[in-house]
Tab-separated table of C-alpha atoms in Angstrom:
chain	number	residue	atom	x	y	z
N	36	UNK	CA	-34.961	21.950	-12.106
N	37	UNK	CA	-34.788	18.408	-13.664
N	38	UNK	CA	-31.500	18.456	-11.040
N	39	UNK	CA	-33.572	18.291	-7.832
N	40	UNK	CA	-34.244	15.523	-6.559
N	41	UNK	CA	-37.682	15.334	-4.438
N	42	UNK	CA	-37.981	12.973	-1.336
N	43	UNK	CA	-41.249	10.817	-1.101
N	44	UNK	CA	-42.298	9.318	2.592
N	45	UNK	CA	-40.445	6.372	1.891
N	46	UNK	CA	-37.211	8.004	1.092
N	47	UNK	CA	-37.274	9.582	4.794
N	48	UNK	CA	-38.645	6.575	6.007
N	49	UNK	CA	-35.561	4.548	5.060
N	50	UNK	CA	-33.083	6.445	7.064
N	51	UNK	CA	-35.335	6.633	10.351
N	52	UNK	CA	-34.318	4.717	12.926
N	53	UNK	CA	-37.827	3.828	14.642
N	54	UNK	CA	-37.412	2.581	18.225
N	55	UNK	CA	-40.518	1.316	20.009
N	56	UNK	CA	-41.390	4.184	22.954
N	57	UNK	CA	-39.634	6.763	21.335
N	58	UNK	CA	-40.225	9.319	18.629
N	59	UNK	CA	-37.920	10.384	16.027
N	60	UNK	CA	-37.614	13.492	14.304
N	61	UNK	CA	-37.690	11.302	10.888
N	62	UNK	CA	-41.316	9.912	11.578
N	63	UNK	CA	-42.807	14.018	12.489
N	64	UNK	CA	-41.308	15.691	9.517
N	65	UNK	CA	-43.086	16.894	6.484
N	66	UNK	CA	-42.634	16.279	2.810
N	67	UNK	CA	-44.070	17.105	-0.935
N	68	UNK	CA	-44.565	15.954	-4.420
N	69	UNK	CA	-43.519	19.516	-5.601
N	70	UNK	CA	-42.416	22.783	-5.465
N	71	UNK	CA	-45.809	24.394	-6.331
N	72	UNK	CA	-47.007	22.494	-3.176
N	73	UNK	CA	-44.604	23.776	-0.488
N	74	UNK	CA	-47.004	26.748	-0.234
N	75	UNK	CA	-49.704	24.580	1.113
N	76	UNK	CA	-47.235	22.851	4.351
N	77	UNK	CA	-47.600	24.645	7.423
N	78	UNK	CA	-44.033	24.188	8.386
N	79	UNK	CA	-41.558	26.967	8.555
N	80	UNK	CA	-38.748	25.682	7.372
N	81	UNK	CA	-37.629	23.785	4.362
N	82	UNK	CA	-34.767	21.772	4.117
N	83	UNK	CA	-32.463	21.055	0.584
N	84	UNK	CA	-29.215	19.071	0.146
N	85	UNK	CA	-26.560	20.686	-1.900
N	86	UNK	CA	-24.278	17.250	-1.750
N	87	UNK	CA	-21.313	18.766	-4.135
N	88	UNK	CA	-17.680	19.626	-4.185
N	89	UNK	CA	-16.974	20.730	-7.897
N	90	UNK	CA	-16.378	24.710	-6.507
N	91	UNK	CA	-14.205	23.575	-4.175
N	92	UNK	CA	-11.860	21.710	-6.594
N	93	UNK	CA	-12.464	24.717	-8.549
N	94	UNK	CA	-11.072	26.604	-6.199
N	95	UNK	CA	-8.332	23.929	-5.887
N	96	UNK	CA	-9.445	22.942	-2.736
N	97	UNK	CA	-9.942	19.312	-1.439
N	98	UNK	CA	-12.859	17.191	-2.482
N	99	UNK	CA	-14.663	16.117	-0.176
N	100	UNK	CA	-17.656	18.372	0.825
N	101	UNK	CA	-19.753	16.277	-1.440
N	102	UNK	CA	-19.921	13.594	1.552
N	103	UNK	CA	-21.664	15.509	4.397
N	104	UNK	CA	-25.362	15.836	3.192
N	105	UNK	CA	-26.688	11.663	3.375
N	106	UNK	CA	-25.089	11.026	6.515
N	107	UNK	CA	-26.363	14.845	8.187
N	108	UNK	CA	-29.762	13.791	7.130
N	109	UNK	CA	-29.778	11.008	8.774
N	110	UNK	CA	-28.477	12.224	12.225
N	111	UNK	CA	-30.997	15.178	11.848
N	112	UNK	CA	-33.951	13.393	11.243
N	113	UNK	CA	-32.305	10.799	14.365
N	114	UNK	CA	-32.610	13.338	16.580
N	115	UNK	CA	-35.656	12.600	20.038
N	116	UNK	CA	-38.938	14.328	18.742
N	117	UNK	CA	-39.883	16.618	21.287
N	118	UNK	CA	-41.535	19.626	22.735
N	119	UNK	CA	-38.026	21.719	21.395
N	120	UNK	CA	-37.968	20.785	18.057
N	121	UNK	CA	-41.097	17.966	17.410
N	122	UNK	CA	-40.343	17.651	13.414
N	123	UNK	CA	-43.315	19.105	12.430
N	124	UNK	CA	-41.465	22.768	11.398
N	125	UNK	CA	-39.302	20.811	8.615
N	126	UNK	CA	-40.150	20.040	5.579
N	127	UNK	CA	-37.425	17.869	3.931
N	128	UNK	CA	-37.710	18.457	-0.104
N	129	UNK	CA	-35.041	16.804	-0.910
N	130	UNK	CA	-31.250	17.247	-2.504
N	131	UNK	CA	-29.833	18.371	-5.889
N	132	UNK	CA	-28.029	15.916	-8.309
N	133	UNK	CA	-25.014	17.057	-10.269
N	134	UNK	CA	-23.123	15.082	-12.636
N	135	UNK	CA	-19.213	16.079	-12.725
N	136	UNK	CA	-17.183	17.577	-15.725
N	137	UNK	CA	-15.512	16.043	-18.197
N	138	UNK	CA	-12.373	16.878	-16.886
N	139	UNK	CA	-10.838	18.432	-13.999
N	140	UNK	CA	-9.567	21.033	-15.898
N	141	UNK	CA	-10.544	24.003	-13.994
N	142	UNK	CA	-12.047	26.211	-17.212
N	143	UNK	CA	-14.475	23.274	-16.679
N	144	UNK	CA	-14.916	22.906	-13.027
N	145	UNK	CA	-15.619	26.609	-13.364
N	146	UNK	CA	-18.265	25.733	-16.300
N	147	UNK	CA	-19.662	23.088	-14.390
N	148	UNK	CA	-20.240	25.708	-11.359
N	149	UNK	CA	-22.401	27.947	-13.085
N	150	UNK	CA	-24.333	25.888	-13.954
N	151	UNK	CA	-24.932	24.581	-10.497
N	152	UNK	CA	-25.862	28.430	-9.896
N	153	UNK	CA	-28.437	28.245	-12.610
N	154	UNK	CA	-30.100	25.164	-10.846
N	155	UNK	CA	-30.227	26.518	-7.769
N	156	UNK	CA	-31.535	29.543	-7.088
N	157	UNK	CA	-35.018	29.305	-9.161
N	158	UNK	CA	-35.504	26.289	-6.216
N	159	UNK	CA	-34.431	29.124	-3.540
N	160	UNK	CA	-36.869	31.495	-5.151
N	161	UNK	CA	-39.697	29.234	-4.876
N	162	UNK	CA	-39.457	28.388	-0.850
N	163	UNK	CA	-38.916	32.305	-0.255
N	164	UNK	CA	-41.928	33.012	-2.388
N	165	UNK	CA	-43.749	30.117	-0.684
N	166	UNK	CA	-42.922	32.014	2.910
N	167	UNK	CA	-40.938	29.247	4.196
N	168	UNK	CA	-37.207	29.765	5.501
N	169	UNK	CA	-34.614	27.299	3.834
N	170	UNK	CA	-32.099	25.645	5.380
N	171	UNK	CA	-29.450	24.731	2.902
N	172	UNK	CA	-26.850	21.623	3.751
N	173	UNK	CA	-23.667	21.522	1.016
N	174	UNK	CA	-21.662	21.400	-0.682
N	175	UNK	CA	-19.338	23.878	-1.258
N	176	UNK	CA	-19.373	27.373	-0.505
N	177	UNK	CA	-19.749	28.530	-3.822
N	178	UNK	CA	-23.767	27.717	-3.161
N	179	UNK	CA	-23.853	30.530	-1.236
N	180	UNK	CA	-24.187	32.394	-4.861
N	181	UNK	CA	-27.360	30.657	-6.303
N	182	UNK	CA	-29.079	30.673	-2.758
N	183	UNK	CA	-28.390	34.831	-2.269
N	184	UNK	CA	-29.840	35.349	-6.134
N	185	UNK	CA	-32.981	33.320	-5.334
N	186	UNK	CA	-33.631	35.050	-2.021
N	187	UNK	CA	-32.899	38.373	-3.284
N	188	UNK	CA	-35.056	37.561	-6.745
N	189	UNK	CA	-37.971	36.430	-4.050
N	190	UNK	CA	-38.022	39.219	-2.194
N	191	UNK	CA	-37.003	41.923	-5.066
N	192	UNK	CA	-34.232	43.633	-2.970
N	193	UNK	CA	-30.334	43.221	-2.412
N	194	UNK	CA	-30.159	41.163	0.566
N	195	UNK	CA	-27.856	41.304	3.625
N	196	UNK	CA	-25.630	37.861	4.794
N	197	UNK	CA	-23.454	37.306	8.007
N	198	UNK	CA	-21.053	34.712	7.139
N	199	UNK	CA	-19.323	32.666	10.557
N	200	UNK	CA	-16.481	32.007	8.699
N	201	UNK	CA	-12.171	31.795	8.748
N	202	UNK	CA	-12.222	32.930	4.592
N	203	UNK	CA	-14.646	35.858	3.068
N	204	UNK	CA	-14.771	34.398	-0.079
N	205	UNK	CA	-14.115	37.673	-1.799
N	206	UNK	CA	-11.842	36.127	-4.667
N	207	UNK	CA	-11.850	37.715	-7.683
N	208	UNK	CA	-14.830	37.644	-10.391
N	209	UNK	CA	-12.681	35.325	-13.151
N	210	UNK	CA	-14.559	31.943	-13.011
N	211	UNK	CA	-17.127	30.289	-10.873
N	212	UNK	CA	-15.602	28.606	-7.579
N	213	UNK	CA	-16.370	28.219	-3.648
N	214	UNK	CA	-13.978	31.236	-3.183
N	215	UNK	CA	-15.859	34.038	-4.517
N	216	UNK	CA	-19.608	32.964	-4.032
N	217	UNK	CA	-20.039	36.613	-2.352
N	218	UNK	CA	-17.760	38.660	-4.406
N	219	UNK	CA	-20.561	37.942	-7.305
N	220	UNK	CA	-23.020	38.047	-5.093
N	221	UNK	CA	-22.086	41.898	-4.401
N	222	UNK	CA	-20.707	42.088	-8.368
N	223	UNK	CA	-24.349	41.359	-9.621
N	224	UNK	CA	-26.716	43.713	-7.177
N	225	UNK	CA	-27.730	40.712	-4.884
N	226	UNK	CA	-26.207	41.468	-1.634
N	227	UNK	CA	-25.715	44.614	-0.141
N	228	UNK	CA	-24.092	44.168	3.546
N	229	UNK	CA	-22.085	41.765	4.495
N	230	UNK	CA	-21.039	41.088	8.058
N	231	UNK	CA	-17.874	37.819	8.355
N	232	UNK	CA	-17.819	36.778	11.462
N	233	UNK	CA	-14.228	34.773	12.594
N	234	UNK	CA	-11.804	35.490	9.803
N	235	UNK	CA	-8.534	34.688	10.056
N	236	UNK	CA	-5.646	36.824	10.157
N	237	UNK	CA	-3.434	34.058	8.220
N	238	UNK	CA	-5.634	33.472	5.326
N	239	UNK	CA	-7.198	36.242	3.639
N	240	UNK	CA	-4.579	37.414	1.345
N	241	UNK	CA	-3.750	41.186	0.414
N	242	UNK	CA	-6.440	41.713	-2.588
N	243	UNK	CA	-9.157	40.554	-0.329
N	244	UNK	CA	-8.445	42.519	2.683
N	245	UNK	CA	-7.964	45.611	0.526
N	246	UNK	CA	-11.824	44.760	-0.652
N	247	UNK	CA	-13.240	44.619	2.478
N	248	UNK	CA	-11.110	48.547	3.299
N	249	UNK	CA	-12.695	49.540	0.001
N	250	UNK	CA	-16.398	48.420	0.564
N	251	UNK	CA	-18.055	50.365	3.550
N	252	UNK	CA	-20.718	47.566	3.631
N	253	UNK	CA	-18.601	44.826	4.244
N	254	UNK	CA	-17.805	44.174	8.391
N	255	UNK	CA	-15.566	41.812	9.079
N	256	UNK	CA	-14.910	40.995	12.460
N	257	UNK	CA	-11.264	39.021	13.121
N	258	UNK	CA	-11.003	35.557	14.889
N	259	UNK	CA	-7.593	36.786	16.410
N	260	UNK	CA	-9.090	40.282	17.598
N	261	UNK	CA	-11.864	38.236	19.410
N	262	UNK	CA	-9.027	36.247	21.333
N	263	UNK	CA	-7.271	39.191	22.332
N	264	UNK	CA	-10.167	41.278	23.420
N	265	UNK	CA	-12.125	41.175	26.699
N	266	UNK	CA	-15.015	41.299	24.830
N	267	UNK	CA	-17.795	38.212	25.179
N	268	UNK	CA	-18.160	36.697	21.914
N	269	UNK	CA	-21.360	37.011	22.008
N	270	UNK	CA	-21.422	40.727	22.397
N	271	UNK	CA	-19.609	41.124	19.064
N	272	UNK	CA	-22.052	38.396	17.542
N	273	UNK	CA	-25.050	40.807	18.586
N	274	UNK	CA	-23.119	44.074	17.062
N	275	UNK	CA	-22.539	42.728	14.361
N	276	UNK	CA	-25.986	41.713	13.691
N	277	UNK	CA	-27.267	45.313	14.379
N	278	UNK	CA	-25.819	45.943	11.076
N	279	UNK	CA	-28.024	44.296	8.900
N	280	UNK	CA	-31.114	44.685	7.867
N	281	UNK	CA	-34.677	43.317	7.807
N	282	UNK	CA	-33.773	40.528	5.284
N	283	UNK	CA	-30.827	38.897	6.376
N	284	UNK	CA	-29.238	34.936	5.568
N	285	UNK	CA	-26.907	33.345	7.799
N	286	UNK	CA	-24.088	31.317	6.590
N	287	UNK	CA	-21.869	28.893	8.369
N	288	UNK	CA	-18.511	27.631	6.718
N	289	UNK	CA	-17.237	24.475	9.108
N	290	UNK	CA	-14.337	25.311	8.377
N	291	UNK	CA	-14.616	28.051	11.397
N	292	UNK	CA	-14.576	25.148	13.948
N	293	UNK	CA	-12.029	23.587	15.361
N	294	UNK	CA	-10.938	20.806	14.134
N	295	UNK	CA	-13.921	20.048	11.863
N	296	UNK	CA	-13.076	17.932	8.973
N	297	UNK	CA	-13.641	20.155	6.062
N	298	UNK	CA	-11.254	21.410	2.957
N	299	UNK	CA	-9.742	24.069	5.129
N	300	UNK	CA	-9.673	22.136	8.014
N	301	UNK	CA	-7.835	23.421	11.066
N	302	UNK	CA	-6.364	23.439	14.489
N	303	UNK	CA	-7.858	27.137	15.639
N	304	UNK	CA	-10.928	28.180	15.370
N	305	UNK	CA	-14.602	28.305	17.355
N	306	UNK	CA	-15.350	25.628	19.483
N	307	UNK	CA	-18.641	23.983	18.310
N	308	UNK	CA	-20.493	25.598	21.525
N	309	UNK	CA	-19.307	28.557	20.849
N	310	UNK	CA	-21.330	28.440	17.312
N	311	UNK	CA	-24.196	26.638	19.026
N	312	UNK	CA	-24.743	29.565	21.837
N	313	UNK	CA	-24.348	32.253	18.912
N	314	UNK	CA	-27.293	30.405	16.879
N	315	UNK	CA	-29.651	29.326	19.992
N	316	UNK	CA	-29.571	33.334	21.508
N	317	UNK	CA	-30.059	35.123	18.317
N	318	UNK	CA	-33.490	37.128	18.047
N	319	UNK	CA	-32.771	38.219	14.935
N	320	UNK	CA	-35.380	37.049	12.242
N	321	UNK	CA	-32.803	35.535	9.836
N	322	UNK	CA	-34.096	34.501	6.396
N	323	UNK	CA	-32.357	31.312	5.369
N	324	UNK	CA	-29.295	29.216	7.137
N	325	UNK	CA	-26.567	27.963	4.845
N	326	UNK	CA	-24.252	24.856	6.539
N	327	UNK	CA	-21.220	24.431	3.681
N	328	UNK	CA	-17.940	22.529	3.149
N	329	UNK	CA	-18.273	20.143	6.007
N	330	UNK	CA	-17.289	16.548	5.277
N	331	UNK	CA	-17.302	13.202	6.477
N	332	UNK	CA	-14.654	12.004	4.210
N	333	UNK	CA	-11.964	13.830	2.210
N	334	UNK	CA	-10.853	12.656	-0.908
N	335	UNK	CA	-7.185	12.493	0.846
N	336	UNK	CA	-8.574	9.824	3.195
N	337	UNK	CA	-9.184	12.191	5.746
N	338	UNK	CA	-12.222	10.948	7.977
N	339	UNK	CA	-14.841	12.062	10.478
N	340	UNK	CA	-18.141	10.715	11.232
N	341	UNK	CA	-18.867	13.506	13.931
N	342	UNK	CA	-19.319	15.953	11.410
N	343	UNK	CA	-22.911	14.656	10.716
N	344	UNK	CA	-24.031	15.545	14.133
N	345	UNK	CA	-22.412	18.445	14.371
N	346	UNK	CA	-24.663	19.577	11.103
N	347	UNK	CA	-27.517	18.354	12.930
N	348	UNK	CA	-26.964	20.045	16.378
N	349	UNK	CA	-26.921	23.434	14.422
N	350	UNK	CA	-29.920	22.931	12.323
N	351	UNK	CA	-31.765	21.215	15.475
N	352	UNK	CA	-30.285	25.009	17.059
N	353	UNK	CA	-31.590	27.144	14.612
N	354	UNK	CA	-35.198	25.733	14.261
N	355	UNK	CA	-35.447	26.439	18.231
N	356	UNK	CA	-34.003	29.755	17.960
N	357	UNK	CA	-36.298	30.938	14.903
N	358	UNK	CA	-39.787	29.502	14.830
């Protein structure tokens, strides 16, 4: 765990933007000197940075997801403290440190990956055992691994994930990468259903949509089916739900979003509202929230600094809609 890096008052302190007559999210939330004492907070949720982009190049993907985590934080803990969301229910622990590979040789990226796994999930394992609900920031999708295996280690069952997503991330099991966090997930007993939410038509390739026909757990639900039917978004959002069970994550790839800078960037997609009313009317109990490959800068000088508040309307979102 010597990867995890564990924020002291000061750290959050230094980001907060104090103003005199107002109250900031940054000057309510909570924080600890360890995992052992996470337990002993009365707030809900627990939020970890994941700031790291080695499974996407593994997946030869752009770099760049690496960037979103300092800059979310600080629009998140920005954010009016108020009766909706005071600061109080978050406990900020902090963000993982990972050095890169030697190379970029991808039998090394792929190396490097796993071991990101390995770091991971015993921290997952240890909020869900402390009864707190985390709320992961990447990073690549390839977290999406480590953070099923802790949850499903904490609770000692398979778990169930709906993914809001253009990709399913159902690559082949050859090597560690953002592409095929679930396909391991399912591959080593840790997930059982799993609902995607927005695919896209144009890229999921032949071997993946032949995996979903094969798996009777796996319901995907097609971005381009949504826009021809008459159906309310929301209606399929709440179906879809009905099909998982009691212990159930949520993930949320960017890339779904219009226009949201990201690896996978692109032109169609969900508009941000769209996500937002999905999150802020679910009743569902969900048991962690995943935000992944959103960037504020891509290694192919790509930029966006809206991308930090867009992480930090959907955490703000989900807090309301779960506590």
């Amino acid at each position: 765990m010597e990867a995890l890096k564990i924020y002291t008052a000061s750290d959050i302190a230094s980001i907060t933007n104090c103003r005199e007559g107002e109250v900031k999210i940054g000057e309510k939330v909570q924080y600890t000197s360890s995992l052992e004492e996470i337990s002993q907070s009365n707030a809900p949720f627990v939020l970890i940075g994941i700031p790291e982009d080695i499974g996407v190049r593994a997946n030869q993907g752009i770099a760049g997801a690496a960037s979103a985590w300092q800059p979310a934080l600080k629009a998140l803990l920005n954010i009016q403290s108020t009766s909706f969301f005071t600061g109080e229910e978050l406990l900020v622990l902090g963000h993982f440190e990972f050095s890169n590979p030697e190379t970029d040789n991808l039998e090394h990226l792929q190396q490097k990956v796993s071991e990101i796994d390995d770091a991971i999930f015993p921290v997952i394992q240890k909020v869900i055992e402390a009864g707190k609900t985390p709320i992961v920031i990447g990073g690549g999708h390839n977290n999406a691994y480590p953070i099923i295996k802790g949850v499903s280690l904490a609770t000692k069952t398979p778990i169930d994930v709906v993914n809001i997503d253009a990709h399913a991330d159902l690559r082949p099991t050859n090597g560690r990468h953002s592409g095929n966090g679930f396909s391991y997930a399912i591959k080593d007993g840790f997930l059982t259903r799993y609902g995607i939410f927005g695919l896209h038509q144009n890229y999921n390739n032949n071997s993946i949509l032949q995996a979903i026909d094969l798996n009777r757990h796996i319901y995907p639900v097609f971005f381009d089916d949504l826009l021809k039917s008459d159906q309310p978004i929301l209606s399929a959002w709440n179906n879809l739900l009905t099909k998982t069970g009691q212990v159930t994550g949520l993930e949320l790839d960017l890339d779904c979003i219009e226009n949201v800078l990201s690896s996978a960037m692109s032109p169609t997609g969900f508009h941000l509202n769209e996500i937002r009313k999905l999150i802020l009317t679910t009743t569902k109990k969900l048991t962690y929230l995943h935000v992944c490959e959103g960037a504020v800068a891509l290694t192919n000088g790509r930029q966006d600094q809206n991308t930090a508040k867009t992480i930090a309307y959907i955490i703000s979102d989900f807090i309301k809609s779960q506590k």
